[in-house]
Coordinates of C-alpha atoms in Angstrom, one line a residue:
Chain A
M1 CA -39.1 -17.0 -2.1
K2 CA -35.3 -16.9 -2.0
R3 CA -35.1 -13.6 -0.3
H4 CA -32.2 -14.3 2.1
I5 CA -28.4 -14.2 1.5
I6 CA -25.5 -15.4 3.6
G7 CA -22.6 -12.9 3.7
L8 CA -19.0 -13.6 4.9
D9 CA -16.1 -11.3 5.4
V10 CA -13.0 -13.4 5.8
G11 CA -10.0 -11.7 7.4
G12 CA -6.6 -12.8 8.7
T13 CA -7.8 -12.6 12.3
K14 CA -11.6 -12.9 12.2
I15 CA -14.5 -13.9 10.1
S16 CA -17.8 -12.1 10.2
L17 CA -20.9 -13.9 9.1
I18 CA -24.4 -12.5 8.5
I19 CA -27.7 -13.5 7.2
A20 CA -29.5 -10.6 5.5
T21 CA -32.5 -9.9 3.3
D22 CA -32.0 -8.9 -0.3
A23 CA -32.7 -5.3 0.9
G24 CA -29.6 -5.5 3.1
R25 CA -31.4 -5.8 6.4
I26 CA -29.1 -7.9 8.7
L27 CA -31.1 -10.6 10.5
V28 CA -28.3 -12.1 12.5
K29 CA -24.5 -11.6 12.7
T30 CA -21.7 -13.4 14.3
V31 CA -17.9 -13.2 14.4
I32 CA -15.5 -16.1 14.8
P33 CA -11.7 -16.2 14.9
T34 CA -9.9 -17.3 11.8
E35 CA -7.2 -19.2 13.6
V36 CA -4.9 -19.2 10.6
E37 CA -2.4 -21.3 12.5
R38 CA -4.8 -24.2 12.6
G39 CA -5.2 -24.3 8.8
P40 CA -8.1 -23.8 6.4
E41 CA -9.7 -27.2 6.9
H42 CA -10.4 -26.5 10.6
T43 CA -11.7 -23.0 9.9
I44 CA -13.9 -24.0 7.0
K45 CA -15.6 -26.7 9.2
K46 CA -16.3 -23.9 11.7
I47 CA -17.7 -21.7 9.0
I48 CA -20.1 -24.4 7.9
A49 CA -21.2 -25.1 11.5
E50 CA -21.7 -21.4 12.1
I51 CA -23.8 -21.0 8.9
K52 CA -26.0 -23.9 10.0
G53 CA -26.4 -22.5 13.4
L54 CA -27.3 -19.0 12.2
L55 CA -29.9 -20.4 9.8
K56 CA -31.5 -22.3 12.6
E57 CA -31.4 -19.3 14.9
V58 CA -33.4 -17.1 12.5
K59 CA -35.5 -20.1 11.3
I60 CA -34.6 -19.8 7.7
K61 CA -34.4 -22.9 5.5
L62 CA -31.8 -23.4 2.8
Q63 CA -34.5 -23.2 0.1
E64 CA -35.1 -19.6 1.2
V65 CA -31.5 -18.7 0.6
K66 CA -30.3 -17.2 -2.7
G67 CA -26.6 -17.8 -2.2
I68 CA -23.5 -17.2 -0.3
G69 CA -21.2 -14.2 -0.9
I70 CA -17.7 -14.0 0.5
G71 CA -15.1 -11.3 0.7
V72 CA -11.5 -12.5 1.1
P73 CA -8.2 -10.7 1.4
G74 CA -5.6 -10.8 -1.3
S75 CA -5.9 -11.8 -4.9
L76 CA -8.2 -14.5 -6.0
D77 CA -9.4 -16.5 -9.0
P78 CA -13.1 -15.5 -9.1
I79 CA -14.0 -18.2 -11.6
K80 CA -12.5 -21.1 -9.7
G81 CA -13.4 -19.3 -6.4
T82 CA -9.9 -19.9 -5.1
I83 CA -7.7 -17.6 -3.0
L84 CA -4.5 -17.2 -5.0
G85 CA -2.3 -15.6 -2.4
S86 CA -3.0 -13.7 0.8
P87 CA 0.0 -12.6 3.0
N88 CA -2.2 -12.8 6.1
M89 CA -3.6 -16.3 5.3
P90 CA -0.8 -18.6 4.5
G91 CA -2.1 -22.1 3.7
W92 CA -5.3 -20.9 2.1
S93 CA -3.7 -20.5 -1.3
G94 CA -5.5 -22.8 -3.9
I95 CA -8.4 -23.6 -1.5
S96 CA -11.7 -23.3 -3.3
L97 CA -14.1 -22.0 -0.7
K98 CA -16.6 -21.8 -3.5
D99 CA -16.5 -25.6 -4.3
I100 CA -16.5 -26.6 -0.6
L101 CA -19.4 -24.4 0.4
N102 CA -21.3 -25.1 -2.8
S103 CA -21.2 -28.8 -2.3
E104 CA -22.1 -28.5 1.4
F105 CA -25.1 -26.3 0.9
G106 CA -26.0 -26.6 -2.8
L107 CA -26.1 -22.9 -3.1
P108 CA -24.4 -20.5 -5.5
V109 CA -21.2 -19.2 -3.9
I110 CA -19.5 -15.9 -5.1
L111 CA -16.1 -14.7 -3.9
D112 CA -14.5 -11.3 -4.3
N113 CA -11.6 -9.3 -2.9
D114 CA -12.6 -7.8 0.5
A115 CA -12.0 -4.2 -0.5
N116 CA -14.1 -4.6 -3.6
T117 CA -16.8 -6.2 -1.5
A118 CA -16.8 -3.4 1.0
A119 CA -17.0 -0.9 -1.8
L120 CA -20.1 -2.7 -3.1
G121 CA -21.6 -2.8 0.4
E122 CA -21.2 1.0 0.6
K123 CA -22.7 1.4 -2.9
L124 CA -25.7 -0.8 -2.3
F125 CA -26.5 -0.2 1.4
G126 CA -24.3 2.5 2.7
A127 CA -22.9 5.9 1.8
G128 CA -23.2 5.4 -1.9
R129 CA -26.9 4.5 -2.6
D130 CA -28.0 6.4 -5.7
I131 CA -24.4 6.8 -6.7
D132 CA -23.1 5.1 -9.9
S133 CA -19.3 5.6 -9.5
L134 CA -17.5 5.5 -6.3
F135 CA -14.0 4.7 -5.1
Y136 CA -13.7 3.1 -1.7
F137 CA -10.4 3.4 0.4
T138 CA -9.9 1.0 3.3
V139 CA -7.3 2.7 5.5
S140 CA -6.2 0.2 8.1
T141 CA -3.1 -1.8 8.8
G142 CA -2.7 -1.6 5.0
I143 CA -4.5 0.4 2.4
G144 CA -6.9 -1.2 -0.1
G145 CA -9.4 0.0 -2.6
G146 CA -12.6 -0.9 -4.5
F147 CA -13.8 0.9 -7.6
I148 CA -17.5 0.9 -8.4
I149 CA -18.4 2.0 -11.9
N150 CA -21.9 2.1 -13.4
G151 CA -23.0 0.4 -10.2
K152 CA -20.7 -2.6 -10.5
I153 CA -17.3 -3.6 -9.2
H154 CA -14.5 -2.8 -11.7
H155 CA -12.3 -5.9 -11.5
G156 CA -9.7 -5.2 -14.2
A157 CA -8.1 -7.5 -16.7
S158 CA -6.5 -9.8 -14.1
F159 CA -8.9 -9.1 -11.2
N160 CA -6.3 -6.9 -9.6
A161 CA -7.8 -3.4 -10.0
A162 CA -8.1 -0.7 -7.3
E163 CA -4.8 -1.5 -5.6
V164 CA -4.6 2.1 -4.5
G165 CA -2.4 1.3 -1.5
H166 CA 0.4 0.6 -3.9
M167 CA 0.1 3.8 -5.9
V168 CA 3.6 5.4 -5.7
I169 CA 3.4 9.0 -4.6
L170 CA 6.9 9.5 -3.1
P171 CA 9.4 7.4 -5.2
D172 CA 12.2 7.6 -2.6
G173 CA 9.9 7.4 0.3
P174 CA 9.7 4.8 3.1
K175 CA 9.7 1.1 2.3
C176 CA 6.4 -0.6 1.9
N177 CA 5.4 -4.1 2.9
C178 CA 5.2 -4.9 -0.8
G179 CA 8.9 -4.2 -1.2
K180 CA 8.6 -1.0 -3.1
R181 CA 9.2 2.5 -1.8
G182 CA 6.8 5.4 -1.3
C183 CA 3.5 3.6 -1.8
L184 CA 0.5 5.3 -0.4
E185 CA 0.3 2.4 2.1
A186 CA 3.8 3.2 3.3
L187 CA 2.8 6.8 4.0
A188 CA -0.8 6.9 5.2
S189 CA -1.8 3.5 6.7
G190 CA -2.0 2.6 10.3
T191 CA 1.3 0.9 10.0
A192 CA 2.8 4.1 8.6
V193 CA 1.4 6.2 11.4
A194 CA 2.7 3.9 14.0
R195 CA 6.2 3.6 12.4
S196 CA 6.4 7.4 12.0
A197 CA 5.4 7.8 15.7
R198 CA 8.0 5.3 16.8
E199 CA 10.7 7.2 15.0
K200 CA 9.6 10.7 16.1
V201 CA 9.1 10.0 19.8
K202 CA 12.9 9.5 20.0
N203 CA 13.3 13.3 19.7
N204 CA 10.1 14.0 21.5
P205 CA 10.2 11.9 24.6
S206 CA 7.7 14.2 26.4
S207 CA 5.0 13.5 23.9
L208 CA 1.7 12.2 25.3
I209 CA 2.2 9.2 23.0
M210 CA 5.0 8.0 25.3
K211 CA 2.9 8.3 28.4
L212 CA 0.0 6.4 26.8
V213 CA 2.4 3.4 26.2
D214 CA 4.2 3.7 29.5
N215 CA 7.4 4.6 27.6
D216 CA 7.4 1.3 25.7
V217 CA 7.9 2.4 22.1
E218 CA 6.9 -1.0 20.8
L219 CA 3.4 -0.6 22.1
I220 CA 2.7 2.5 19.9
T221 CA -0.2 1.9 17.4
A222 CA -2.1 4.3 15.1
R223 CA -5.0 4.2 17.6
I224 CA -2.7 5.4 20.5
V225 CA -1.4 8.2 18.2
A226 CA -5.0 9.2 17.4
E227 CA -5.8 9.2 21.2
A228 CA -2.8 11.5 21.9
A229 CA -3.8 13.8 18.9
K230 CA -7.3 14.2 20.2
E231 CA -5.9 15.2 23.6
G232 CA -4.0 17.9 21.8
D233 CA -0.5 16.4 21.7
E234 CA 1.4 18.3 19.0
L235 CA 3.6 15.5 17.8
A236 CA 0.6 13.2 17.4
K237 CA -1.3 15.9 15.5
Q238 CA 1.6 16.4 13.2
I239 CA 1.9 12.7 12.5
Y240 CA -1.8 12.5 11.5
Q241 CA -1.4 15.8 9.6
E242 CA 1.3 14.1 7.5
A243 CA -0.6 10.9 7.0
G244 CA -3.8 12.8 6.1
T245 CA -1.9 14.9 3.6
F246 CA -0.5 11.9 1.8
L247 CA -3.9 10.3 1.8
G248 CA -5.2 13.5 0.3
I249 CA -2.6 13.2 -2.6
G250 CA -3.8 9.6 -3.1
V251 CA -7.5 10.7 -3.1
A252 CA -6.6 13.5 -5.6
N253 CA -4.8 11.1 -7.9
V254 CA -7.9 8.9 -7.9
L255 CA -10.1 11.9 -8.5
N256 CA -8.0 13.2 -11.5
L257 CA -7.9 9.7 -13.0
I258 CA -11.4 8.4 -12.4
N259 CA -13.5 11.5 -11.6
P260 CA -15.9 9.6 -9.3
Q261 CA -19.1 10.9 -7.8
M262 CA -18.0 9.8 -4.3
V263 CA -14.9 8.7 -2.4
V264 CA -15.7 6.6 0.7
I265 CA -13.0 6.3 3.4
G266 CA -13.3 3.2 5.5
G267 CA -11.1 1.0 7.6
G268 CA -9.7 1.5 11.2
L269 CA -8.1 4.8 10.6
S270 CA -11.3 6.4 9.3
Y271 CA -12.6 6.4 12.9
S272 CA -9.9 8.9 13.8
G273 CA -12.1 11.5 12.3
S274 CA -11.1 15.1 11.6
I275 CA -7.4 14.7 12.5
L276 CA -7.2 12.6 9.4
F277 CA -10.1 13.9 7.3
E278 CA -9.2 17.6 7.5
P279 CA -5.7 17.5 6.1
M280 CA -6.8 14.8 3.6
R281 CA -9.7 17.0 2.3
E282 CA -7.5 20.1 2.2
R283 CA -4.7 18.4 0.2
A284 CA -7.2 16.7 -2.1
R285 CA -8.8 20.0 -2.8
Q286 CA -5.4 21.5 -3.7
E287 CA -4.3 18.7 -5.9
A288 CA -7.5 17.8 -7.8
F289 CA -9.0 19.8 -10.6
G290 CA -11.6 22.2 -9.4
R291 CA -14.7 20.7 -11.0
T292 CA -13.5 17.2 -10.3
Y293 CA -13.2 18.0 -6.6
Q294 CA -16.5 19.9 -6.5
V295 CA -18.6 17.1 -7.9
C296 CA -17.1 14.4 -5.6
Q297 CA -18.4 13.8 -2.1
I298 CA -15.6 12.6 0.2
V299 CA -17.2 10.8 3.1
P300 CA -16.4 8.3 5.8
S301 CA -17.8 4.8 5.5
K302 CA -21.4 4.6 6.6
L303 CA -21.4 0.8 7.2
G304 CA -18.1 0.6 9.2
N305 CA -17.1 -3.0 9.8
T306 CA -20.3 -4.4 8.3
A307 CA -19.5 -3.0 4.8
G308 CA -17.6 -6.2 3.9
C309 CA -20.4 -8.6 5.0
L310 CA -23.1 -6.5 3.3
G311 CA -21.1 -6.2 0.2
A312 CA -20.7 -10.0 0.2
V313 CA -24.5 -10.1 0.3
G314 CA -24.5 -7.7 -2.6
L315 CA -22.3 -10.1 -4.7
V316 CA -25.2 -12.5 -4.7
L317 CA -27.8 -10.0 -5.7
Chain B
M1 CA -26.8 4.6 -46.7
K2 CA -25.2 7.0 -44.2
R3 CA -21.8 5.2 -44.2
H4 CA -19.5 8.3 -43.9
I5 CA -18.4 10.4 -41.0
I6 CA -16.6 13.7 -40.7
G7 CA -13.9 13.7 -38.0
L8 CA -12.1 16.8 -36.7
D9 CA -9.2 17.0 -34.3
V10 CA -9.0 20.6 -33.1
G11 CA -5.8 21.8 -31.5
G12 CA -4.3 25.1 -30.4
T13 CA -2.1 25.3 -33.6
K14 CA -3.8 23.2 -36.2
I15 CA -7.0 21.4 -37.0
S16 CA -7.1 18.1 -38.8
L17 CA -10.2 17.1 -40.8
I18 CA -11.0 13.8 -42.3
I19 CA -13.9 12.1 -44.0
A20 CA -13.9 8.4 -43.3
T21 CA -16.1 5.3 -43.7
D22 CA -17.7 3.7 -40.7
A23 CA -14.9 1.1 -40.9
G24 CA -12.3 3.8 -40.2
R25 CA -11.0 4.0 -43.7
I26 CA -9.8 7.6 -44.4
L27 CA -11.1 8.9 -47.7
V28 CA -9.6 12.3 -47.5
K29 CA -7.6 14.3 -45.0
T30 CA -6.6 18.0 -44.6
V31 CA -4.9 20.1 -42.0
I32 CA -5.6 23.9 -41.5
P33 CA -4.0 26.3 -39.0
T34 CA -6.2 27.2 -36.0
E35 CA -5.1 30.8 -36.0
V36 CA -6.2 31.3 -32.5
E37 CA -5.3 35.0 -32.6
R38 CA -8.0 35.6 -35.2
G39 CA -10.8 34.3 -32.9
P40 CA -13.2 31.4 -33.2
E41 CA -15.6 33.0 -35.7
H42 CA -12.9 33.2 -38.4
T43 CA -11.7 29.7 -37.8
I44 CA -15.2 28.1 -37.7
K45 CA -16.0 29.7 -41.1
K46 CA -12.8 28.1 -42.4
I47 CA -13.8 24.7 -40.9
I48 CA -17.2 24.9 -42.6
A49 CA -15.6 25.8 -46.0
E50 CA -13.1 22.9 -45.6
I51 CA -15.8 20.4 -44.8
K52 CA -17.8 21.5 -47.9
G53 CA -14.7 21.3 -50.0
L54 CA -13.7 17.8 -48.8
L55 CA -17.2 16.5 -49.4
K56 CA -17.1 17.8 -52.9
E57 CA -13.6 16.3 -53.4
V58 CA -14.7 12.8 -52.5
K59 CA -18.2 13.3 -54.1
I60 CA -20.1 12.5 -51.0
K61 CA -23.5 14.1 -50.3
L62 CA -24.6 15.3 -46.9
Q63 CA -27.3 12.7 -47.0
E64 CA -24.6 10.0 -47.0
V65 CA -23.0 11.4 -43.8
K66 CA -23.9 10.1 -40.4
G67 CA -22.5 12.9 -38.4
I68 CA -19.6 15.0 -37.3
G69 CA -17.3 14.0 -34.5
I70 CA -14.8 16.5 -32.9
G71 CA -12.0 16.2 -30.5
V72 CA -11.1 19.4 -28.7
P73 CA -8.5 20.3 -26.1
G74 CA -9.4 21.2 -22.5
S75 CA -12.6 20.6 -20.6
L76 CA -15.9 20.8 -22.3
D77 CA -19.7 20.5 -21.7
P78 CA -20.6 17.5 -23.8
I79 CA -24.3 18.1 -23.6
K80 CA -24.2 21.7 -24.8
G81 CA -21.2 20.9 -27.0
T82 CA -19.3 23.9 -25.7
I83 CA -15.6 24.3 -24.8
L84 CA -15.5 25.3 -21.2
G85 CA -11.9 26.3 -21.0
S86 CA -8.8 25.5 -23.0
P87 CA -5.5 27.2 -22.1
N88 CA -4.3 27.0 -25.7
M89 CA -7.5 28.4 -27.2
P90 CA -8.5 31.5 -25.4
G91 CA -11.7 33.0 -26.8
W92 CA -13.2 29.7 -27.6
S93 CA -14.8 29.3 -24.1
G94 CA -18.5 29.0 -24.3
I95 CA -18.6 28.6 -28.1
S96 CA -20.9 25.8 -29.1
L97 CA -19.2 24.2 -32.1
K98 CA -22.0 21.7 -31.8
D99 CA -24.8 24.2 -32.5
I100 CA -23.0 26.0 -35.2
L101 CA -22.1 23.0 -37.2
N102 CA -25.4 21.3 -36.6
S103 CA -27.3 24.2 -37.9
E104 CA -25.0 24.6 -40.9
F105 CA -25.1 20.9 -42.0
G106 CA -28.1 19.5 -40.3
L107 CA -26.1 16.6 -39.0
P108 CA -25.6 15.2 -35.5
V109 CA -22.4 16.7 -34.0
I110 CA -20.6 15.1 -31.1
L111 CA -17.7 16.6 -29.1
D112 CA -15.2 15.1 -26.7
N113 CA -11.9 15.8 -25.1
D114 CA -9.0 15.3 -27.6
A115 CA -7.2 12.7 -25.5
N116 CA -10.4 10.7 -24.9
T117 CA -11.0 10.9 -28.7
A118 CA -7.5 9.6 -29.5
A119 CA -8.0 6.8 -27.0
L120 CA -11.2 5.8 -28.7
G121 CA -9.4 6.0 -32.1
E122 CA -6.8 3.5 -30.9
K123 CA -9.5 1.3 -29.5
L124 CA -11.6 1.2 -32.6
F125 CA -9.1 1.4 -35.4
G126 CA -5.6 1.2 -33.9
A127 CA -3.6 -0.7 -31.3
G128 CA -6.6 -1.7 -29.2
R129 CA -9.0 -3.4 -31.6
D130 CA -10.4 -6.5 -29.7
I131 CA -9.4 -4.8 -26.4
D132 CA -12.1 -3.8 -24.0
S133 CA -10.1 -1.7 -21.5
L134 CA -7.2 0.5 -22.4
F135 CA -5.6 3.6 -21.1
Y136 CA -4.1 6.0 -23.6
F137 CA -1.3 8.4 -22.6
T138 CA -0.6 11.3 -24.9
V139 CA 2.9 12.5 -24.1
S140 CA 3.6 15.7 -25.8
T141 CA 4.0 19.3 -24.7
G142 CA 1.8 18.2 -21.9
I143 CA 0.5 14.8 -20.8
G144 CA -3.1 13.8 -21.2
G145 CA -5.1 10.6 -21.0
G146 CA -8.1 8.7 -22.2
F147 CA -9.6 5.7 -20.4
I148 CA -11.6 3.2 -22.4
I149 CA -13.6 0.7 -20.3
N150 CA -16.0 -1.9 -21.7
G151 CA -15.2 -0.4 -25.1
K152 CA -16.4 3.1 -24.2
I153 CA -14.8 6.3 -23.1
H154 CA -15.0 6.7 -19.3
H155 CA -15.9 10.4 -18.8
G156 CA -16.4 10.6 -15.1
A157 CA -18.8 12.5 -13.0
S158 CA -17.9 15.9 -14.4
F159 CA -16.4 14.8 -17.7
N160 CA -12.9 15.3 -16.3
A161 CA -11.6 11.7 -16.0
A162 CA -8.2 10.4 -17.2
E163 CA -6.3 13.6 -16.3
V164 CA -3.2 11.4 -15.8
G165 CA -0.8 14.3 -16.5
H166 CA -1.8 15.8 -13.2
M167 CA -1.3 12.7 -11.1
V168 CA 1.1 13.8 -8.4
I169 CA 4.1 11.4 -8.1
L170 CA 6.7 13.7 -6.5
P171 CA 5.0 16.1 -4.1
D172 CA 8.0 18.4 -3.8
G173 CA 9.0 18.1 -7.4
P174 CA 9.2 20.7 -10.2
K175 CA 6.4 23.1 -10.7
C176 CA 3.7 22.1 -13.3
N177 CA 1.9 24.4 -15.7
C178 CA -1.3 23.7 -13.6
G179 CA 0.3 25.4 -10.6
K180 CA 0.9 22.3 -8.6
R181 CA 4.2 20.5 -8.0
G182 CA 5.4 17.1 -9.1
C183 CA 2.7 16.2 -11.5
L184 CA 3.6 13.5 -14.1
E185 CA 3.4 16.3 -16.8
A186 CA 6.1 18.3 -14.9
L187 CA 8.4 15.2 -14.9
A188 CA 7.9 13.3 -18.2
S189 CA 6.4 15.6 -20.8
G190 CA 8.2 17.2 -23.7
T191 CA 8.2 20.5 -21.7
A192 CA 9.8 18.6 -18.8
V193 CA 12.5 17.0 -21.0
A194 CA 13.4 20.4 -22.5
R195 CA 13.4 22.2 -19.1
S196 CA 15.6 19.5 -17.6
A197 CA 18.0 19.7 -20.5
R198 CA 18.2 23.5 -20.3
E199 CA 19.2 23.2 -16.6
K200 CA 21.6 20.3 -17.1
V201 CA 23.6 21.6 -20.0
K202 CA 24.9 24.4 -17.8
N203 CA 27.1 21.8 -16.1
N204 CA 27.6 19.8 -19.3
P205 CA 28.5 22.4 -21.9
S206 CA 30.2 19.8 -24.1
S207 CA 27.0 17.8 -24.5
L208 CA 25.9 17.2 -28.1
I209 CA 22.6 18.9 -27.2
M210 CA 24.5 22.3 -27.1
K211 CA 26.0 21.6 -30.5
L212 CA 22.6 20.8 -32.0
V213 CA 21.3 24.2 -30.9
D214 CA 24.4 26.2 -31.7
N215 CA 24.9 26.8 -28.0
D216 CA 21.6 28.7 -27.8
V217 CA 20.0 27.1 -24.7
E218 CA 16.6 28.6 -25.6
L219 CA 16.4 26.4 -28.7
I220 CA 16.5 23.2 -26.8
T221 CA 13.4 21.0 -27.3
A222 CA 12.5 17.5 -26.4
R223 CA 13.1 16.5 -30.0
I224 CA 16.6 17.9 -30.0
V225 CA 17.4 16.0 -26.8
A226 CA 16.0 12.8 -28.4
E227 CA 18.3 13.4 -31.4
A228 CA 21.3 13.8 -29.2
A229 CA 20.3 10.7 -27.2
K230 CA 20.1 8.6 -30.3
E231 CA 23.6 9.8 -31.3
G232 CA 24.8 8.4 -27.9
D233 CA 25.1 11.7 -25.9
E234 CA 25.3 10.6 -22.3
L235 CA 23.5 13.7 -20.8
A236 CA 20.6 13.4 -23.3
K237 CA 20.3 9.6 -22.6
Q238 CA 20.2 10.4 -18.9
I239 CA 17.4 13.0 -19.4
Y240 CA 15.3 10.5 -21.3
Q241 CA 16.1 7.8 -18.8
E242 CA 14.7 10.1 -16.0
A243 CA 11.6 11.1 -18.0
G244 CA 10.9 7.5 -19.0
T245 CA 11.3 6.3 -15.4
F246 CA 8.8 8.9 -14.1
L247 CA 6.5 7.9 -17.0
G248 CA 6.9 4.3 -15.8
I249 CA 5.7 5.3 -12.4
G250 CA 2.7 7.0 -13.9
V251 CA 2.0 3.9 -16.0
A252 CA 2.4 1.6 -13.0
N253 CA 0.0 3.7 -10.9
V254 CA -2.6 3.5 -13.7
L255 CA -2.0 -0.3 -13.9
N256 CA -2.4 -0.8 -10.2
L257 CA -5.5 1.3 -10.1
I258 CA -7.3 0.3 -13.3
N259 CA -5.7 -3.0 -14.3
P260 CA -6.3 -2.4 -18.1
Q261 CA -5.6 -4.9 -20.9
M262 CA -3.5 -2.3 -22.7
V263 CA -1.7 1.0 -22.3
V264 CA -1.1 3.0 -25.5
I265 CA 1.5 5.7 -25.5
G266 CA 0.9 8.4 -28.1
G267 CA 1.9 12.0 -28.6
G268 CA 5.1 13.6 -29.9
L269 CA 7.4 11.9 -27.3
S270 CA 6.3 8.4 -28.2
Y271 CA 8.2 8.7 -31.5
S272 CA 11.5 8.9 -29.5
G273 CA 11.2 5.1 -29.2
S274 CA 13.4 2.9 -27.0
I275 CA 15.1 5.8 -25.2
L276 CA 11.7 6.5 -23.6
F277 CA 10.1 3.1 -23.7
E278 CA 12.8 1.0 -22.2
P279 CA 13.1 2.9 -18.9
M280 CA 9.3 3.4 -18.8
R281 CA 8.7 -0.4 -19.2
E282 CA 11.4 -1.3 -16.7
R283 CA 10.0 1.0 -14.0
A284 CA 6.4 0.1 -14.7
R285 CA 7.4 -3.6 -14.3
Q286 CA 9.1 -2.8 -10.9
E287 CA 6.2 -0.8 -9.6
A288 CA 3.1 -2.6 -10.8
F289 CA 1.8 -5.9 -9.4
G290 CA 3.2 -8.9 -11.2
R291 CA -0.1 -10.2 -12.8
T292 CA -1.3 -6.7 -13.4
Y293 CA 1.9 -6.0 -15.4
Q294 CA 1.9 -9.4 -17.2
V295 CA -1.7 -9.0 -18.5
C296 CA -1.1 -5.5 -19.8
Q297 CA 0.4 -4.8 -23.2
I298 CA 2.3 -1.5 -23.2
V299 CA 2.5 -0.3 -26.8
P300 CA 3.2 2.8 -28.8
S301 CA 0.2 4.4 -30.6
K302 CA -0.5 2.7 -33.9
L303 CA -2.5 5.6 -35.5
G304 CA 0.0 8.4 -34.6
N305 CA -1.4 11.8 -35.3
T306 CA -4.6 10.4 -37.0
A307 CA -5.7 8.8 -33.7
G308 CA -7.6 12.0 -32.8
C309 CA -9.5 12.3 -36.1
L310 CA -10.3 8.6 -36.3
G311 CA -11.5 8.7 -32.7
A312 CA -13.7 11.7 -33.6
V313 CA -15.2 9.5 -36.3
G314 CA -15.7 6.9 -33.6
L315 CA -17.7 9.3 -31.5
V316 CA -20.4 9.2 -34.1
L317 CA -20.4 5.5 -34.5

């Protein structure tokens, strides 16, 4: 019986690989560096070797494997299985992971965007079991999204749906990596938190943030700011308050537009907990229609960094 | 053969009634005043009499009618067929049009929100035939929306989806009727255009707008501003430019989130043409992802003010 699935979550710095059952039970997991600088050929060879090693490790034959699911960053052509363009993975454009792995293993290979994949993981095996419609936010260096409707990923007309990080909510706001201004990503991502902190410590040199980085402004990250906030530092708390408030506007806009049963917040910033979630929930409550807010559970990711791999498994199911 | 459908579009000031074939051909149409001040009982009696009159007029027997579809403003309980709350129709809350018309005619009665209904009308019989996913904006006194996905209305978890008018795109912007600030409706609706004009004529007393209202600021409407803009009045053009730009941000946010094949712009302001559409398209192009924008047709409503009635017919199909 083909009861096993190989799931990959491919990122700009690392690649997670799992073998799981069709019930989402992870049998084995490993993480390898992407080594973008060495090009896709090198890394794909490593992926193939790792898959072979993992199968051997859990004593599963290829005949028992249903397929390979892969989450990749950026936009992709799901039919050809090629990555179209990923800012963090130059050199991978046009590479068909699908063809390469399919001809190597003789298994079906299905690719999808990594935020979509994580959304599917949460729907099938995480916070959203028994939920038909959910919207997943990944709040990390950037902000991405995945939209599950009637239990399935909503891809949109050109496979570009759920780009919630580039929803404009402050037209004259700070510049985003995408070139526009006032995108949610420019206001509530880890990058936005760190940038805001770097600016604000200038007038607040006594903030704990500065102590935590030995007065080297360049070392400030969202994680450092979260640490300072949890220690009670006023500036750090204010920065998270602002980011959470903007995130709450983003959540409310999604609620008013899509009216989902659940919003799942994942990604690195979701670990910061109440310093982000409290202002986010408060603002979402203010901005969304009453019933729309009431029927929607807003919860942190349950699967954390395995959401992507498990969602990749879900692609094959 | 039950090939005919009765469609109603119920609004705060008037009610449109049609009898159409299942192919969307309108056999007869009439419009009656809602007379909100006289209460729902009075108006429902009139609706029943009109339906009977129309059936007689086109010589169609009840046995040939498949059902009655109704678009209503505000939120509703689609199962009970009751209007839950409509700011423009006080007194109608809790009234089950469904039960009343069903027991009168013995026909299936299906209600939906009026913007959803208009979206369905455009999908089935208007701009969006052969289109699976479209988002409909009604830009009028307020701004509403309807979201068609896989050919069907997306209602959301509490039947409140597609409230695009209350997407926040300028957090400290002008106050909206809903009580919040910076909603799309507060920036790009007919009300917003008129309010902006009333403020701006103070510093521009020579604007054509003032001539068109005989210097009575209270008489300024979005239609008057459009008239002045078409005559080349700079202030009026600027006001539409601003509204169109905000509408373009709203359209882009919908595009980036949903990635539809088509956006249809209906409602009173859509008749203003290029003075609204040009800045809207330009800003949407700037703010939406390239492929997302390229694959999406942004078009004016094809059915105009019959979209609601024809969509109501579509509810029954």
